[in-house]
Amino acid sequence: MTSDEIIIDVKGLNKWYGDFHVLKNIDLEVRKGERIVICGPSGSGKSTLIRCMNRLERHQEGTIIVDGTELTGNLKGLEKIRREVGMVFQNFNLFPHMTVLENLTLAPIWVRKMPRREAEATAMHFLERVRIAEQSGKYPGQLSGGQQQRVAIARALCMNPNILLFDEPTSALDPEMIKEVLDVMVALAEENMTMVCVTHEMGFARTVADRIIFMDCGEIVEQNSPEEFFSNPRFDRTKQFLSQIL
Ligand code: ADP
Ligand code: MG
């Protein structure tokens, strides 16, 4: 269920890497509980856009307001954003020298100042939810890619985020592992987590997304409900993209 409350409000966003104009006049409102899928060709700015939403990247023009905090250089706001916005990366980004349990308790203990026992109980709770609790003592390198990505999702959930950002979470996985990760994402979507997912998993987009956004060359070319997006794409660039991935 989507509420009327806008939890991510991007207005007139422009970003450059040196002379390269990577994001061009992006306007995007995400409502609380909404599930957004962002797709588009490689290099179109999808990662940069969602990385701007949790301040992993800085923008030069426009405003980004996340859950009432405007993303600027202000450090206090930044800590709040890092707590409230979870992120899941293509390559999992787990700490290789730490066990699964240590990966999950690190930020809650050091950022949220949670007592260790509580952090470990929370971690086990989320590891059970992604059905991997029995692996808690292992190191990431001892797990399959699908298992590592489920650990990464559990790690994000341990911070009790209001928003989850996913950057191509299944792109680095072998085909047989994609479903186990998508199943976890579908379950989160059913619990009304606000989700912004960069993905080319169009089956997921069709069943889960409230809205699909198509980007090309740093612009939002079109956005629509899944039904309209797939059955009636308005622009040639969208049609061409869909013809390549469907
Ligand atoms: P996508 O996720 O859609 O593939 P990205 O947001 O990763 O696109 O990148 C958009 C464009 O910006 C690409 O041309 C990429 O090469 C460039 N780019 C990405 N990150 C950087 C960076 N840190 N410095 C310079 N150029 C970058
Ligand atoms: Mg990317």
PDB file of C-alpha atoms in Angstrom, residues 61-191:
ATOM      1  CA  GLU A  61      22.259  21.281  -8.972  1.00  0.00           C
ATOM      2  CA  GLY A  62      18.766  20.678  -7.736  1.00  0.00           C
ATOM      3  CA  THR A  63      17.410  19.330  -4.462  1.00  0.00           C
ATOM      4  CA  ILE A  64      17.066  15.847  -3.038  1.00  0.00           C
ATOM      5  CA  ILE A  65      14.956  15.525   0.097  1.00  0.00           C
ATOM      6  CA  VAL A  66      14.885  12.098   1.740  1.00  0.00           C
ATOM      7  CA  ASP A  67      12.435  11.608   4.582  1.00  0.00           C
ATOM      8  CA  GLY A  68      12.522  15.301   5.388  1.00  0.00           C
ATOM      9  CA  THR A  69      16.310  15.715   5.199  1.00  0.00           C
ATOM     10  CA  GLU A  70      17.771  17.710   2.342  1.00  0.00           C
ATOM     11  CA  LEU A  71      20.971  16.106   1.109  1.00  0.00           C
ATOM     12  CA  THR A  72      23.679  18.708   1.433  1.00  0.00           C
ATOM     13  CA  GLY A  73      27.161  18.712   2.934  1.00  0.00           C
ATOM     14  CA  ASN A  74      25.647  18.722   6.434  1.00  0.00           C
ATOM     15  CA  LEU A  75      27.130  15.782   8.375  1.00  0.00           C
ATOM     16  CA  LYS A  76      24.318  15.383  10.883  1.00  0.00           C
ATOM     17  CA  GLY A  77      21.825  14.879   8.104  1.00  0.00           C
ATOM     18  CA  LEU A  78      24.165  12.420   6.463  1.00  0.00           C
ATOM     19  CA  GLU A  79      24.219  10.093   9.462  1.00  0.00           C
ATOM     20  CA  LYS A  80      20.432  10.068   9.547  1.00  0.00           C
ATOM     21  CA  ILE A  81      20.314   9.233   5.836  1.00  0.00           C
ATOM     22  CA  ARG A  82      22.793   6.390   6.204  1.00  0.00           C
ATOM     23  CA  ARG A  83      20.621   4.899   8.939  1.00  0.00           C
ATOM     24  CA  GLU A  84      17.347   5.317   7.099  1.00  0.00           C
ATOM     25  CA  VAL A  85      18.351   4.385   3.590  1.00  0.00           C
ATOM     26  CA  GLY A  86      19.668   0.861   3.099  1.00  0.00           C
ATOM     27  CA  MET A  87      21.545  -0.070  -0.023  1.00  0.00           C
ATOM     28  CA  VAL A  88      22.172  -3.385  -1.722  1.00  0.00           C
ATOM     29  CA  PHE A  89      24.913  -3.442  -4.356  1.00  0.00           C
ATOM     30  CA  GLN A  90      25.549  -5.559  -7.405  1.00  0.00           C
ATOM     31  CA  ASN A  91      28.688  -7.065  -5.892  1.00  0.00           C
ATOM     32  CA  PHE A  92      27.312  -7.524  -2.365  1.00  0.00           C
ATOM     33  CA  ASN A  93      30.047  -5.350  -0.743  1.00  0.00           C
ATOM     34  CA  LEU A  94      30.370  -7.616   2.285  1.00  0.00           C
ATOM     35  CA  PHE A  95      33.535  -7.339   4.368  1.00  0.00           C
ATOM     36  CA  PRO A  96      35.506 -10.458   3.390  1.00  0.00           C
ATOM     37  CA  HIS A  97      37.496 -10.708   6.633  1.00  0.00           C
ATOM     38  CA  MET A  98      34.385 -10.700   8.823  1.00  0.00           C
ATOM     39  CA  THR A  99      31.895 -13.476   9.418  1.00  0.00           C
ATOM     40  CA  VAL A 100      28.334 -13.127   8.226  1.00  0.00           C
ATOM     41  CA  LEU A 101      27.236 -12.257  11.768  1.00  0.00           C
ATOM     42  CA  GLU A 102      29.998  -9.647  12.137  1.00  0.00           C
ATOM     43  CA  ASN A 103      29.020  -8.104   8.798  1.00  0.00           C
ATOM     44  CA  LEU A 104      25.488  -7.667  10.122  1.00  0.00           C
ATOM     45  CA  THR A 105      26.324  -6.333  13.571  1.00  0.00           C
ATOM     46  CA  LEU A 106      29.088  -3.872  12.616  1.00  0.00           C
ATOM     47  CA  ALA A 107      26.956  -0.868  11.699  1.00  0.00           C
ATOM     48  CA  PRO A 108      24.244  -1.414  14.337  1.00  0.00           C
ATOM     49  CA  ILE A 109      26.931  -1.510  17.061  1.00  0.00           C
ATOM     50  CA  TRP A 110      29.116   1.351  15.796  1.00  0.00           C
ATOM     51  CA  VAL A 111      26.606   3.617  14.063  1.00  0.00           C
ATOM     52  CA  ARG A 112      23.421   2.923  16.009  1.00  0.00           C
ATOM     53  CA  LYS A 113      25.256   2.250  19.316  1.00  0.00           C
ATOM     54  CA  MET A 114      23.220  -0.900  19.806  1.00  0.00           C
ATOM     55  CA  PRO A 115      24.395  -3.298  22.547  1.00  0.00           C
ATOM     56  CA  ARG A 116      26.179  -6.292  20.994  1.00  0.00           C
ATOM     57  CA  ARG A 117      23.679  -8.885  22.254  1.00  0.00           C
ATOM     58  CA  GLU A 118      20.782  -6.933  20.806  1.00  0.00           C
ATOM     59  CA  ALA A 119      22.633  -6.414  17.520  1.00  0.00           C
ATOM     60  CA  GLU A 120      23.324 -10.147  17.301  1.00  0.00           C
ATOM     61  CA  ALA A 121      19.716 -11.043  18.064  1.00  0.00           C
ATOM     62  CA  THR A 122      18.551  -8.614  15.383  1.00  0.00           C
ATOM     63  CA  ALA A 123      21.076 -10.053  12.940  1.00  0.00           C
ATOM     64  CA  MET A 124      19.917 -13.618  13.563  1.00  0.00           C
ATOM     65  CA  HIS A 125      16.310 -12.538  13.116  1.00  0.00           C
ATOM     66  CA  PHE A 126      17.030 -11.122   9.662  1.00  0.00           C
ATOM     67  CA  LEU A 127      19.302 -14.017   8.691  1.00  0.00           C
ATOM     68  CA  GLU A 128      16.386 -16.309   9.461  1.00  0.00           C
ATOM     69  CA  ARG A 129      14.150 -14.155   7.303  1.00  0.00           C
ATOM     70  CA  VAL A 130      16.459 -14.580   4.341  1.00  0.00           C
ATOM     71  CA  ARG A 131      16.773 -18.269   5.290  1.00  0.00           C
ATOM     72  CA  ILE A 132      20.481 -18.319   5.908  1.00  0.00           C
ATOM     73  CA  ALA A 133      20.813 -18.291   9.704  1.00  0.00           C
ATOM     74  CA  GLU A 134      22.823 -21.522   9.706  1.00  0.00           C
ATOM     75  CA  GLN A 135      25.617 -19.725   7.802  1.00  0.00           C
ATOM     76  CA  SER A 136      26.130 -16.971  10.378  1.00  0.00           C
ATOM     77  CA  GLY A 137      29.625 -18.117  11.381  1.00  0.00           C
ATOM     78  CA  LYS A 138      30.939 -18.391   7.842  1.00  0.00           C
ATOM     79  CA  TYR A 139      32.949 -15.857   5.864  1.00  0.00           C
ATOM     80  CA  PRO A 140      31.451 -14.356   2.680  1.00  0.00           C
ATOM     81  CA  GLY A 141      33.938 -16.226   0.488  1.00  0.00           C
ATOM     82  CA  GLN A 142      32.521 -19.525   1.771  1.00  0.00           C
ATOM     83  CA  LEU A 143      29.041 -18.671   0.470  1.00  0.00           C
ATOM     84  CA  SER A 144      27.504 -18.727  -3.001  1.00  0.00           C
ATOM     85  CA  GLY A 145      26.719 -15.437  -4.709  1.00  0.00           C
ATOM     86  CA  GLY A 146      23.010 -15.832  -4.011  1.00  0.00           C
ATOM     87  CA  GLN A 147      23.709 -16.482  -0.344  1.00  0.00           C
ATOM     88  CA  GLN A 148      26.042 -13.479  -0.153  1.00  0.00           C
ATOM     89  CA  GLN A 149      23.415 -11.232  -1.664  1.00  0.00           C
ATOM     90  CA  ARG A 150      20.805 -12.466   0.817  1.00  0.00           C
ATOM     91  CA  VAL A 151      23.293 -11.681   3.600  1.00  0.00           C
ATOM     92  CA  ALA A 152      23.716  -8.204   2.120  1.00  0.00           C
ATOM     93  CA  ILE A 153      19.949  -7.680   2.181  1.00  0.00           C
ATOM     94  CA  ALA A 154      19.791  -8.892   5.792  1.00  0.00           C
ATOM     95  CA  ARG A 155      22.615  -6.497   6.642  1.00  0.00           C
ATOM     96  CA  ALA A 156      20.671  -3.585   5.209  1.00  0.00           C
ATOM     97  CA  LEU A 157      17.549  -4.626   7.151  1.00  0.00           C
ATOM     98  CA  CYS A 158      19.494  -4.699  10.453  1.00  0.00           C
ATOM     99  CA  MET A 159      19.624  -0.893  10.363  1.00  0.00           C
ATOM    100  CA  ASN A 160      15.825  -0.799  10.281  1.00  0.00           C
ATOM    101  CA  PRO A 161      15.741   1.362   7.139  1.00  0.00           C
ATOM    102  CA  ASN A 162      12.699   3.214   5.855  1.00  0.00           C
ATOM    103  CA  ILE A 163      13.910   2.914   2.297  1.00  0.00           C
ATOM    104  CA  LEU A 164      15.879   0.253   0.463  1.00  0.00           C
ATOM    105  CA  LEU A 165      17.863   1.004  -2.682  1.00  0.00           C
ATOM    106  CA  PHE A 166      18.943  -1.902  -4.874  1.00  0.00           C
ATOM    107  CA  ASP A 167      21.560  -1.486  -7.592  1.00  0.00           C
ATOM    108  CA  GLU A 168      21.275  -4.439  -9.981  1.00  0.00           C
ATOM    109  CA  PRO A 169      21.230  -6.925  -7.093  1.00  0.00           C
ATOM    110  CA  THR A 170      21.015  -9.992  -9.316  1.00  0.00           C
ATOM    111  CA  SER A 171      23.289  -8.953 -12.193  1.00  0.00           C
ATOM    112  CA  ALA A 172      26.389 -10.625 -10.752  1.00  0.00           C
ATOM    113  CA  LEU A 173      24.591 -13.891  -9.966  1.00  0.00           C
ATOM    114  CA  ASP A 174      24.511 -17.159 -11.816  1.00  0.00           C
ATOM    115  CA  PRO A 175      21.030 -17.737 -13.272  1.00  0.00           C
ATOM    116  CA  GLU A 176      20.081 -20.428 -10.769  1.00  0.00           C
ATOM    117  CA  MET A 177      20.647 -18.007  -7.881  1.00  0.00           C
ATOM    118  CA  ILE A 178      18.644 -15.094  -9.184  1.00  0.00           C
ATOM    119  CA  LYS A 179      15.316 -16.439  -7.977  1.00  0.00           C
ATOM    120  CA  GLU A 180      16.373 -16.892  -4.355  1.00  0.00           C
ATOM    121  CA  VAL A 181      17.329 -13.209  -4.197  1.00  0.00           C
ATOM    122  CA  LEU A 182      14.245 -12.002  -6.074  1.00  0.00           C
ATOM    123  CA  ASP A 183      12.055 -14.043  -3.718  1.00  0.00           C
ATOM    124  CA  VAL A 184      13.485 -12.102  -0.762  1.00  0.00           C
ATOM    125  CA  MET A 185      12.880  -8.816  -2.591  1.00  0.00           C
ATOM    126  CA  VAL A 186       9.300  -9.774  -3.408  1.00  0.00           C
ATOM    127  CA  ALA A 187       8.682 -10.607   0.261  1.00  0.00           C
ATOM    128  CA  LEU A 188      10.014  -7.180   1.273  1.00  0.00           C
ATOM    129  CA  ALA A 189       7.807  -5.515  -1.301  1.00  0.00           C
ATOM    130  CA  GLU A 190       4.790  -7.319   0.125  1.00  0.00           C
ATOM    131  CA  GLU A 191       5.624  -5.820   3.533  1.00  0.00           C
TER     132      GLU A 191
END
